[in-house]
CSV table of C-alpha atoms in Angstrom, one decimal:
chain,number,residue,atom,x,y,z
N,262,MET,CA,27.4,-12.1,10.7
N,263,ASP,CA,27.9,-8.3,10.6
N,264,PRO,CA,24.5,-6.8,9.8
N,265,TYR,CA,26.2,-3.8,8.1
N,266,ALA,CA,28.7,-5.8,6.1
N,267,ALA,CA,27.4,-4.7,2.7
N,268,LEU,CA,27.3,-1.0,3.8
N,269,ARG,CA,31.0,-1.0,4.3
N,270,TYR,CA,31.5,-0.9,0.5
N,271,LYS,CA,31.3,2.6,-1.0
N,272,GLU,CA,30.0,1.6,-4.4
N,273,PHE,CA,27.2,-0.4,-2.7
N,274,ASN,CA,26.0,2.7,-0.9
N,275,ILE,CA,26.0,4.6,-4.2
N,276,PHE,CA,24.1,1.7,-5.7
N,277,LEU,CA,21.5,1.9,-2.9
N,278,LEU,CA,21.0,5.6,-3.6
N,279,VAL,CA,20.5,4.9,-7.3
N,280,ARG,CA,18.0,2.2,-6.5
N,281,PHE,CA,16.2,4.3,-4.0
N,282,ALA,CA,15.8,7.2,-6.5
N,283,MET,CA,14.6,4.9,-9.3
N,284,VAL,CA,12.1,2.9,-7.2
N,285,PHE,CA,10.8,6.2,-5.6
N,286,ALA,CA,10.3,7.7,-9.0
N,287,TRP,CA,8.8,4.6,-10.6
N,288,SER,CA,6.4,3.9,-7.7
N,289,MET,CA,5.3,7.5,-7.4
N,290,GLN,CA,4.8,7.7,-11.2
N,291,PHE,CA,2.6,4.6,-11.2
N,292,ILE,CA,0.4,6.0,-8.4
N,293,VAL,CA,0.0,9.4,-10.1
N,294,ILE,CA,-0.9,7.7,-13.4
N,295,GLU,CA,-3.5,5.5,-11.6
N,296,TRP,CA,-5.0,8.5,-10.0
N,297,GLN,CA,-5.1,10.5,-13.2
N,298,VAL,CA,-6.6,7.7,-15.3
N,299,TYR,CA,-9.3,6.8,-12.8
N,300,SER,CA,-10.2,10.4,-12.3
N,301,MET,CA,-10.6,10.7,-16.1
N,302,THR,CA,-12.6,7.5,-16.6
N,303,LYS,CA,-14.2,6.4,-13.3
N,304,ASP,CA,-13.8,2.9,-14.7
N,305,PRO,CA,-11.9,0.2,-12.6
N,306,LEU,CA,-11.1,-1.6,-15.8
N,307,SER,CA,-8.9,1.3,-16.9
N,308,LEU,CA,-6.7,0.6,-13.9
N,309,GLY,CA,-6.3,-2.9,-15.1
N,310,ILE,CA,-5.4,-1.7,-18.6
N,311,ILE,CA,-2.5,0.3,-17.1
N,312,GLY,CA,-1.1,-3.0,-15.7
N,313,LEU,CA,-1.7,-4.8,-18.9
N,314,MET,CA,0.1,-2.1,-20.9
N,315,GLU,CA,3.2,-2.6,-18.8
N,316,VAL,CA,3.1,-6.4,-18.5
N,317,ILE,CA,2.8,-7.2,-22.2
N,318,PRO,CA,6.2,-5.7,-23.2
N,319,ALA,CA,7.8,-6.7,-19.8
N,320,VAL,CA,6.9,-10.4,-20.4
N,321,SER,CA,7.5,-10.5,-24.1
N,322,THR,CA,11.0,-9.0,-24.0
N,323,ALA,CA,12.1,-10.4,-20.6
N,324,LEU,CA,14.1,-13.5,-21.8
N,325,PHE,CA,15.8,-11.5,-24.5
N,326,ALA,CA,16.6,-8.8,-22.0
N,327,GLY,CA,18.2,-11.4,-19.7
N,328,HIS,CA,20.4,-12.6,-22.6
N,329,VAL,CA,21.5,-9.0,-23.4
N,330,VAL,CA,22.3,-8.3,-19.7
N,331,ASP,CA,24.5,-11.4,-19.5
N,332,GLN,CA,26.3,-10.3,-22.6
N,333,LYS,CA,26.9,-6.6,-21.8
N,334,GLU,CA,28.7,-4.4,-19.2
N,335,LYS,CA,26.2,-3.8,-16.4
N,336,ARG,CA,26.9,-0.2,-15.3
N,337,ASN,CA,26.5,1.3,-18.8
N,338,LEU,CA,23.4,-0.8,-19.5
N,339,LEU,CA,21.8,0.5,-16.3
N,340,VAL,CA,22.6,4.1,-17.5
N,341,LYS,CA,20.7,3.4,-20.7
N,342,CYS,CA,17.8,2.0,-18.8
N,343,ILE,CA,17.5,5.0,-16.4
N,344,PHE,CA,17.8,7.4,-19.4
N,345,GLY,CA,14.9,5.6,-21.1
N,346,PHE,CA,12.8,6.0,-18.0
N,347,SER,CA,13.7,9.7,-17.8
N,348,ILE,CA,12.4,10.2,-21.3
N,349,ILE,CA,9.1,8.5,-20.4
N,350,SER,CA,8.8,10.6,-17.3
N,351,LEU,CA,9.4,13.8,-19.3
N,352,GLY,CA,6.7,12.7,-21.8
N,353,LEU,CA,4.2,12.2,-19.0
N,354,PHE,CA,5.1,15.6,-17.5
N,355,LEU,CA,4.5,17.3,-20.9
N,356,LEU,CA,1.3,15.3,-21.5
N,357,SER,CA,-0.1,16.7,-18.2
N,358,TRP,CA,0.7,20.3,-19.0
N,359,PRO,CA,-2.6,22.3,-18.7
N,360,SER,CA,-2.2,24.1,-22.0
N,361,ILE,CA,-1.6,20.7,-23.8
N,362,GLU,CA,-4.6,19.2,-22.0
N,363,LEU,CA,-6.8,22.0,-23.4
N,364,HIS,CA,-5.9,21.1,-27.0
N,365,LEU,CA,-6.1,17.3,-26.7
N,366,SER,CA,-9.2,15.1,-26.2
N,367,GLN,CA,-9.5,12.9,-23.2
N,368,GLN,CA,-9.2,9.9,-25.4
N,369,VAL,CA,-5.9,11.0,-26.9
N,370,ILE,CA,-4.4,11.8,-23.5
N,371,LEU,CA,-5.6,8.4,-22.2
N,372,TYR,CA,-4.1,6.4,-25.1
N,373,SER,CA,-0.9,8.5,-24.9
N,374,ILE,CA,-0.5,7.5,-21.2
N,375,TYR,CA,-1.1,3.9,-22.1
N,376,GLY,CA,1.6,4.2,-24.8
N,377,LEU,CA,4.2,5.6,-22.4
N,378,VAL,CA,3.4,2.9,-19.9
N,379,PHE,CA,3.9,0.3,-22.6
N,380,LEU,CA,7.4,1.8,-23.3
N,381,GLY,CA,8.1,1.7,-19.6
N,382,GLY,CA,7.4,-2.0,-19.6
N,383,VAL,CA,10.2,-2.4,-22.2
N,384,VAL,CA,12.6,-0.5,-20.0
N,385,ARG,CA,11.6,-2.5,-16.9
N,386,ALA,CA,12.3,-5.8,-18.7
N,387,PHE,CA,16.0,-4.7,-18.8
N,388,ILE,CA,16.4,-2.7,-15.6
N,389,GLY,CA,15.5,-5.5,-13.2
N,390,PRO,CA,18.0,-8.1,-14.5
N,391,THR,CA,20.7,-5.4,-14.8
N,392,ILE,CA,20.3,-4.3,-11.1
N,393,PHE,CA,20.2,-7.9,-9.9
N,394,SER,CA,23.5,-8.6,-11.8
N,395,LEU,CA,25.2,-5.4,-10.8
N,396,ILE,CA,24.9,-6.2,-7.0
N,397,ALA,CA,26.9,-9.4,-7.5
N,398,LEU,CA,29.8,-7.3,-9.1
N,399,ILE,CA,29.9,-4.7,-6.3
N,400,VAL,CA,30.1,-6.9,-3.2
N,401,PRO,CA,31.9,-10.3,-2.5
N,402,LYS,CA,29.9,-13.5,-2.5
N,403,LYS,CA,30.2,-14.1,1.2
N,404,ILE,CA,27.9,-11.1,1.9
N,405,TYR,CA,25.4,-11.6,-0.9
N,406,PRO,CA,22.5,-12.4,1.6
N,407,ASN,CA,23.3,-9.2,3.5
N,408,ALA,CA,23.5,-7.1,0.3
N,409,ALA,CA,20.2,-8.7,-0.9
N,410,THR,CA,18.5,-7.7,2.3
N,411,TRP,CA,19.7,-4.1,2.2
N,412,SER,CA,18.9,-3.8,-1.4
N,413,SER,CA,15.3,-5.1,-0.8
N,414,THR,CA,15.0,-2.8,2.2
N,415,THR,CA,16.0,0.2,0.1
N,416,TRP,CA,13.4,-0.9,-2.4
N,417,GLN,CA,10.7,-1.0,0.2
N,418,LEU,CA,11.7,2.3,1.8
N,419,ALA,CA,11.4,4.0,-1.6
N,420,ALA,CA,8.1,2.2,-2.1
N,421,VAL,CA,6.9,3.6,1.2
N,422,LEU,CA,7.8,7.2,0.4
N,423,GLY,CA,7.0,7.2,-3.3
N,424,PRO,CA,3.3,6.3,-3.0
N,425,ALA,CA,2.8,8.4,0.2
N,426,LEU,CA,4.4,11.5,-1.4
N,427,ALA,CA,2.3,10.8,-4.6
N,428,GLY,CA,-0.9,11.0,-2.7
N,429,PHE,CA,0.1,14.3,-0.9
N,430,SER,CA,1.7,15.8,-4.0
N,431,ILE,CA,-1.4,15.3,-6.1
N,432,SER,CA,-3.3,17.2,-3.4
N,433,TRP,CA,-0.6,19.9,-3.0
N,434,MET,CA,0.8,20.4,-6.5
N,435,GLY,CA,-1.5,18.5,-8.8
N,436,VAL,CA,-0.6,15.8,-11.3
N,437,HIS,CA,1.5,18.0,-13.6
N,438,TRP,CA,4.1,19.1,-11.0
N,439,SER,CA,4.1,15.7,-9.4
N,440,MET,CA,5.3,14.3,-12.8
N,441,CYS,CA,8.0,17.0,-12.7
N,442,LEU,CA,9.3,15.8,-9.3
N,443,ILE,CA,9.4,12.2,-10.7
N,444,PHE,CA,11.6,13.3,-13.6
N,445,GLY,CA,13.9,15.0,-11.1
N,446,PHE,CA,14.5,11.8,-9.2
N,447,SER,CA,15.3,9.9,-12.4
N,448,VAL,CA,17.9,12.6,-13.2
N,449,LEU,CA,19.3,12.2,-9.6
N,450,ALA,CA,19.7,8.4,-10.2
N,451,LEU,CA,21.6,9.1,-13.5
N,452,ILE,CA,24.0,11.5,-11.8
N,453,SER,CA,24.6,9.1,-8.8
N,454,LEU,CA,25.3,6.1,-11.1
N,455,SER,CA,28.2,7.9,-12.7
N,456,GLN,CA,30.1,7.4,-9.4
N,457,ILE,CA,30.1,3.6,-9.9
N,458,LYS,CA,32.9,2.2,-12.1
N,459,ARG,CA,32.3,-0.1,-15.1
N,460,LYS,CA,32.4,-3.8,-14.2
N,461,PRO,CA,33.9,-6.8,-15.9
N,462,ILE,CA,31.7,-9.2,-18.0
N,463,LEU,CA,31.9,-12.6,-16.3
N,464,ASN,CA,30.0,-14.6,-18.9
N,465,PRO,CA,32.4,-17.0,-20.6
N,466,LYS,CA,30.0,-17.4,-23.6
N,467,ILE,CA,30.1,-14.0,-25.1
N,468,GLY,CA,28.5,-14.1,-28.6
N,469,GLU,CA,26.5,-17.2,-27.7
N,470,PRO,CA,23.4,-17.6,-30.0
N,471,VAL,CA,20.3,-16.1,-28.5
N,472,LEU,CA,18.1,-19.2,-28.6
N,473,GLN,CA,20.8,-21.4,-27.0
N,474,SER,CA,21.4,-18.8,-24.3
N,475,LEU,CA,17.7,-18.5,-23.5
N,476,LYS,CA,17.2,-22.3,-23.4
N,477,GLU,CA,20.1,-22.6,-21.0
N,478,GLY,CA,18.6,-20.0,-18.7
N,479,LEU,CA,15.1,-21.6,-18.7
N,480,ARG,CA,16.6,-25.1,-18.2
N,481,PHE,CA,18.5,-23.9,-15.1
N,482,VAL,CA,15.4,-22.2,-13.5
N,483,PHE,CA,13.1,-25.2,-14.1
N,484,SER,CA,15.6,-27.7,-12.9
N,485,THR,CA,16.4,-25.8,-9.6
N,486,LYS,CA,13.4,-26.7,-7.4
N,487,ALA,CA,14.1,-24.0,-4.7
N,488,ILE,CA,14.1,-21.2,-7.3
N,489,LEU,CA,11.1,-22.6,-9.3
N,490,GLY,CA,9.0,-23.2,-6.1
N,491,ALA,CA,9.7,-19.7,-4.7
N,492,LEU,CA,8.9,-18.0,-8.0
N,493,THR,CA,5.7,-19.9,-8.7
N,494,LEU,CA,4.3,-19.5,-5.2
N,495,ASP,CA,4.9,-15.7,-5.2
N,496,MET,CA,3.6,-15.3,-8.8
N,497,ILE,CA,0.3,-16.9,-8.1
N,498,ALA,CA,-0.1,-15.1,-4.8
N,499,VAL,CA,0.6,-11.7,-6.3
N,500,LEU,CA,-1.5,-12.5,-9.4
N,501,PHE,CA,-4.7,-13.2,-7.4
N,502,GLY,CA,-4.0,-11.6,-4.0
N,503,GLY,CA,-2.8,-8.2,-4.9
N,504,ALA,CA,-5.4,-5.5,-4.3
N,505,VAL,CA,-3.3,-2.4,-4.7
N,506,ALA,CA,-4.5,-1.7,-8.3
N,507,LEU,CA,-8.0,-1.1,-6.9
N,508,LEU,CA,-6.9,1.3,-4.1
N,509,PRO,CA,-8.1,4.3,-6.1
N,510,VAL,CA,-11.6,2.8,-6.1
N,511,TYR,CA,-11.4,2.1,-2.3
N,512,ALA,CA,-10.1,5.6,-1.6
N,513,GLN,CA,-12.6,7.5,-3.7
N,514,ASP,CA,-15.8,5.4,-3.7
N,515,ILE,CA,-15.7,3.0,-0.7
N,516,LEU,CA,-13.6,4.6,2.1
N,517,HIS,CA,-14.1,8.2,0.9
N,518,VAL,CA,-10.7,9.4,2.0
N,519,GLY,CA,-9.5,11.4,-1.0
N,520,SER,CA,-6.0,11.6,-2.4
N,521,GLU,CA,-4.2,11.9,1.0
N,522,GLY,CA,-5.9,8.8,2.3
N,523,PHE,CA,-5.1,7.1,-1.0
N,524,GLY,CA,-1.4,7.9,-0.4
N,525,ILE,CA,-1.6,6.4,3.1
N,526,LEU,CA,-3.3,3.2,1.9
N,527,ARG,CA,-0.8,2.8,-0.9
N,528,ALA,CA,2.2,3.3,1.4
N,529,ALA,CA,0.9,1.0,4.2
N,530,PRO,CA,2.1,-2.3,2.7
N,531,ALA,CA,5.6,-0.9,2.0
N,532,VAL,CA,5.9,0.5,5.5
N,533,GLY,CA,5.2,-3.0,6.9
N,534,ALA,CA,7.6,-4.6,4.4
N,535,ALA,CA,10.4,-2.1,5.2
N,536,ILE,CA,10.1,-2.8,9.0
N,537,THR,CA,10.3,-6.5,8.3
N,538,MET,CA,13.4,-6.0,6.1
N,539,LEU,CA,15.2,-3.8,8.6
N,540,GLY,CA,14.5,-6.4,11.3
N,541,SER,CA,15.8,-9.2,9.1
N,542,THR,CA,19.3,-7.6,9.0
N,543,ARG,CA,19.7,-8.7,12.6
N,544,PHE,CA,17.3,-11.7,12.6
N,545,PRO,CA,18.0,-13.6,9.3
N,546,LEU,CA,15.2,-15.7,7.8
N,547,HIS,CA,17.3,-18.4,6.1
N,548,LYS,CA,16.6,-21.1,8.6
N,549,ASN,CA,13.5,-23.1,7.7
N,550,ALA,CA,13.0,-20.8,4.8
N,551,GLY,CA,10.4,-23.0,3.0
N,552,LYS,CA,8.0,-23.0,6.0
N,553,LYS,CA,8.4,-19.3,6.6
N,554,LEU,CA,7.7,-18.5,3.0
N,555,LEU,CA,4.5,-20.6,3.0
N,556,LEU,CA,3.3,-19.1,6.2
N,557,ALA,CA,4.0,-15.6,5.0
N,558,VAL,CA,2.1,-16.0,1.8
N,559,PHE,CA,-0.8,-17.6,3.7
N,560,ALA,CA,-1.0,-14.6,6.0
N,561,PHE,CA,-0.9,-12.3,3.0
N,562,GLY,CA,-4.1,-13.9,1.7
N,563,ILE,CA,-5.8,-13.5,5.0
N,564,CYS,CA,-4.9,-9.8,5.0
N,565,MET,CA,-6.3,-9.3,1.5
N,566,ILE,CA,-9.7,-10.8,2.6
N,567,VAL,CA,-9.8,-8.5,5.7
N,568,PHE,CA,-8.9,-5.5,3.5
N,569,GLY,CA,-11.5,-6.4,0.9
N,570,LEU,CA,-14.4,-6.6,3.5
N,571,SER,CA,-13.3,-3.6,5.6
N,572,THR,CA,-15.3,-0.3,5.4
N,573,TYR,CA,-13.2,1.3,8.1
N,574,PHE,CA,-10.2,3.3,6.9
N,575,TRP,CA,-7.7,2.4,9.7
N,576,LEU,CA,-8.7,-1.3,9.7
N,577,SER,CA,-7.9,-1.2,6.0
N,578,VAL,CA,-4.6,0.5,6.6
N,579,ALA,CA,-3.8,-2.1,9.3
N,580,ALA,CA,-4.6,-5.0,7.0
N,581,LEU,CA,-2.4,-3.5,4.2
N,582,PHE,CA,0.4,-2.9,6.8
N,583,VAL,CA,0.4,-6.5,7.9
N,584,SER,CA,0.2,-7.7,4.3
N,585,GLY,CA,3.4,-5.7,3.6
N,586,ALA,CA,5.1,-7.1,6.6
N,587,VAL,CA,4.6,-10.7,5.6
N,588,ASP,CA,5.3,-9.9,2.0
N,589,GLY,CA,8.6,-8.6,3.1
N,590,VAL,CA,9.4,-12.0,4.5
N,591,SER,CA,8.5,-13.5,1.1
N,592,MET,CA,10.7,-11.0,-0.8
N,593,ILE,CA,13.8,-11.5,1.4
N,594,ILE,CA,13.6,-15.3,1.2
N,595,ARG,CA,13.1,-15.2,-2.6
N,596,GLN,CA,15.9,-12.8,-3.2
N,597,THR,CA,18.3,-14.8,-1.0
N,598,ILE,CA,17.4,-18.0,-2.9
N,599,LEU,CA,18.1,-16.3,-6.2
N,600,GLN,CA,21.4,-14.8,-5.1
N,601,LEU,CA,22.7,-18.0,-3.5
N,602,LYS,CA,21.6,-20.5,-6.2
N,603,THR,CA,22.4,-18.5,-9.4
N,604,PRO,CA,25.8,-18.7,-11.1
N,605,ASP,CA,27.4,-15.3,-12.0
N,606,HIS,CA,27.2,-15.9,-15.7
N,607,MET,CA,23.5,-16.6,-15.7
N,608,ARG,CA,22.3,-13.8,-13.4
N,609,GLY,CA,20.7,-11.7,-16.1
N,610,ARG,CA,18.7,-14.6,-17.5
N,611,VAL,CA,17.6,-15.9,-14.1
N,612,ALA,CA,16.6,-12.4,-13.1
N,613,SER,CA,14.5,-12.1,-16.3
N,614,VAL,CA,12.6,-15.2,-15.5
N,615,ASN,CA,12.1,-13.9,-12.0
N,616,SER,CA,10.6,-10.7,-13.5
N,617,MET,CA,8.3,-12.8,-15.7
N,618,PHE,CA,7.1,-14.8,-12.8
N,619,VAL,CA,7.0,-12.2,-10.0
N,620,GLY,CA,7.6,-8.7,-11.2
N,621,SER,CA,5.2,-8.9,-14.1
N,622,SER,CA,2.6,-10.7,-12.1
N,623,ASN,CA,2.1,-7.3,-10.3
N,624,GLU,CA,0.9,-5.7,-13.5
N,625,LEU,CA,-1.0,-8.8,-14.7
N,626,GLY,CA,-2.5,-9.0,-11.2
N,627,ALA,CA,-3.6,-5.3,-11.7
N,628,PHE,CA,-5.4,-6.4,-14.9
N,629,GLU,CA,-6.9,-9.4,-13.2
N,630,SER,CA,-8.1,-7.2,-10.3
N,631,GLY,CA,-9.6,-4.6,-12.7
N,632,LEU,CA,-11.3,-7.2,-14.8
N,633,THR,CA,-12.8,-9.1,-11.8
N,634,ALA,CA,-13.8,-5.9,-10.2
N,635,LYS,CA,-15.7,-5.0,-13.4
N,636,LEU,CA,-17.4,-8.4,-13.5
N,637,MET,CA,-17.9,-9.2,-9.8
N,638,GLY,CA,-17.7,-5.8,-8.1
N,639,THR,CA,-14.7,-4.4,-6.3
N,640,VAL,CA,-15.1,-6.0,-2.8
N,641,THR,CA,-16.0,-9.4,-4.2
N,642,ALA,CA,-12.9,-9.3,-6.5
N,643,VAL,CA,-10.5,-8.6,-3.6
N,644,VAL,CA,-12.0,-11.3,-1.4
N,645,PHE,CA,-11.9,-13.8,-4.3
N,646,GLY,CA,-8.2,-13.0,-4.8
N,647,GLY,CA,-7.4,-13.6,-1.2
N,648,CYS,CA,-9.2,-16.9,-1.2
N,649,MET,CA,-7.3,-18.0,-4.3
N,650,THR,CA,-4.0,-17.1,-2.5
N,651,LEU,CA,-4.9,-19.4,0.4
N,652,LEU,CA,-5.8,-22.2,-1.9
N,653,THR,CA,-2.5,-21.8,-3.7
N,654,VAL,CA,-0.4,-21.9,-0.5
N,655,SER,CA,-2.3,-25.0,0.7
N,656,ALA,CA,-1.8,-26.8,-2.5
N,657,THR,CA,1.9,-26.0,-2.7
N,658,ALA,CA,2.5,-27.2,0.9
N,659,PHE,CA,0.7,-30.4,0.1
N,660,ILE,CA,2.3,-31.1,-3.3
N,661,SER,CA,5.9,-30.1,-2.5
N,662,PRO,CA,7.2,-31.5,0.9
N,663,THR,CA,10.7,-30.8,-0.4
N,664,PHE,CA,9.9,-27.1,-0.6
N,665,ARG,CA,8.4,-27.2,3.0
N,666,ARG,CA,11.8,-28.5,4.2
N,667,LEU,CA,13.9,-25.9,2.4
N,668,ASP,CA,16.7,-24.5,4.6
N,669,LEU,CA,19.3,-22.0,3.3
N,670,SER,CA,21.7,-22.2,6.3
N,671,LYS,CA,24.2,-24.6,4.5
N,672,ASP,CA,24.3,-22.4,1.4
N,673,ILE,CA,25.0,-19.3,3.4
N,674,GLU,CA,27.8,-21.1,5.3
N,675,GLU,CA,29.4,-22.2,2.1
N,676,HIS,CA,29.4,-18.7,0.7
N,677,GLU,CA,30.8,-17.2,3.9
N,678,LYS,CA,33.8,-19.6,3.6
N,679,GLU,CA,34.6,-18.3,0.1
N,680,LYS,CA,37.3,-15.7,-0.1
């Protein structure tokens, strides 16, 4: 198959620019917030609270968001989502203004940041399903796997540059002007999105009652073993194995590398994942997908244990880099499963369930990491999370032989035959 098939569609290239700008802004904003909050409090639990403030609205509104996405026109809905994010970014920019900081107490600023992060969680509940659904309306079905790979690769490239630039921009420009740069990228995403035309609504059940719509979406996910297995495995691995929420602690108090070292640490996983994804455009991962996914998550757990125990900066960077590379394998396989197995009229709801399982587990994992670090100590918490990931993979491989044998080759062949 042509590794550049999806890139031959103009609107898909514009879509990639929009996604890059948004992920860049979002990932950079999260890093700047983490740095600012930990610098203010010196409490690892405060980093966990950031994740909790985003995950609560993201999970509680996810299913409803999926229903709305399946009922509405996708391009305009994405415009509203990005506009909402821009308002939040503007609020954080104003909140970090030096003259405003002089007139507000540290507690007021902290709670205001938490409040804006909470609103960001609401926006995120809608933006994920909208993007997932929009891809399927821009490219034909036969190149869904290729489009999913390029979309995930763009996501990772932005996730590389966003955190890296965040670390350097904090050092060069400070938190305030870093927030201004983030706002600028959200505006760029809005302008670029105007070049994509409105798309038809493919759902034949417009006006369907909300509860009935949500039940149908949940029933589909829980009855499709390939989707359920991939989401569950990734959710538990990210929930217990993710150490990125504690990187400010490692950068400031364990490795002593400052904001620039923090940016390198934060970007290392995304660099690894981006390299994996670029390679996958020429060497697809759909054959023996189940085994590859299990091995990738197992390797991720090993990397987290190595990172947790390391006191050497470049060993820590290497462990994070490899963790990103194997996580890229997991992400590609999961996205391919979702694109191939999900009917067009249910994409919003399935993507919402995905965001509940996987996307929100990043923030819930941040809370878990912050809480366990408070109770056990930072290093013990990271090692504990890595061990739980290994146990999860082992249990999944033992309990679900069907998932071990998962192969997506036939599904891809069927889609390639469609006109």
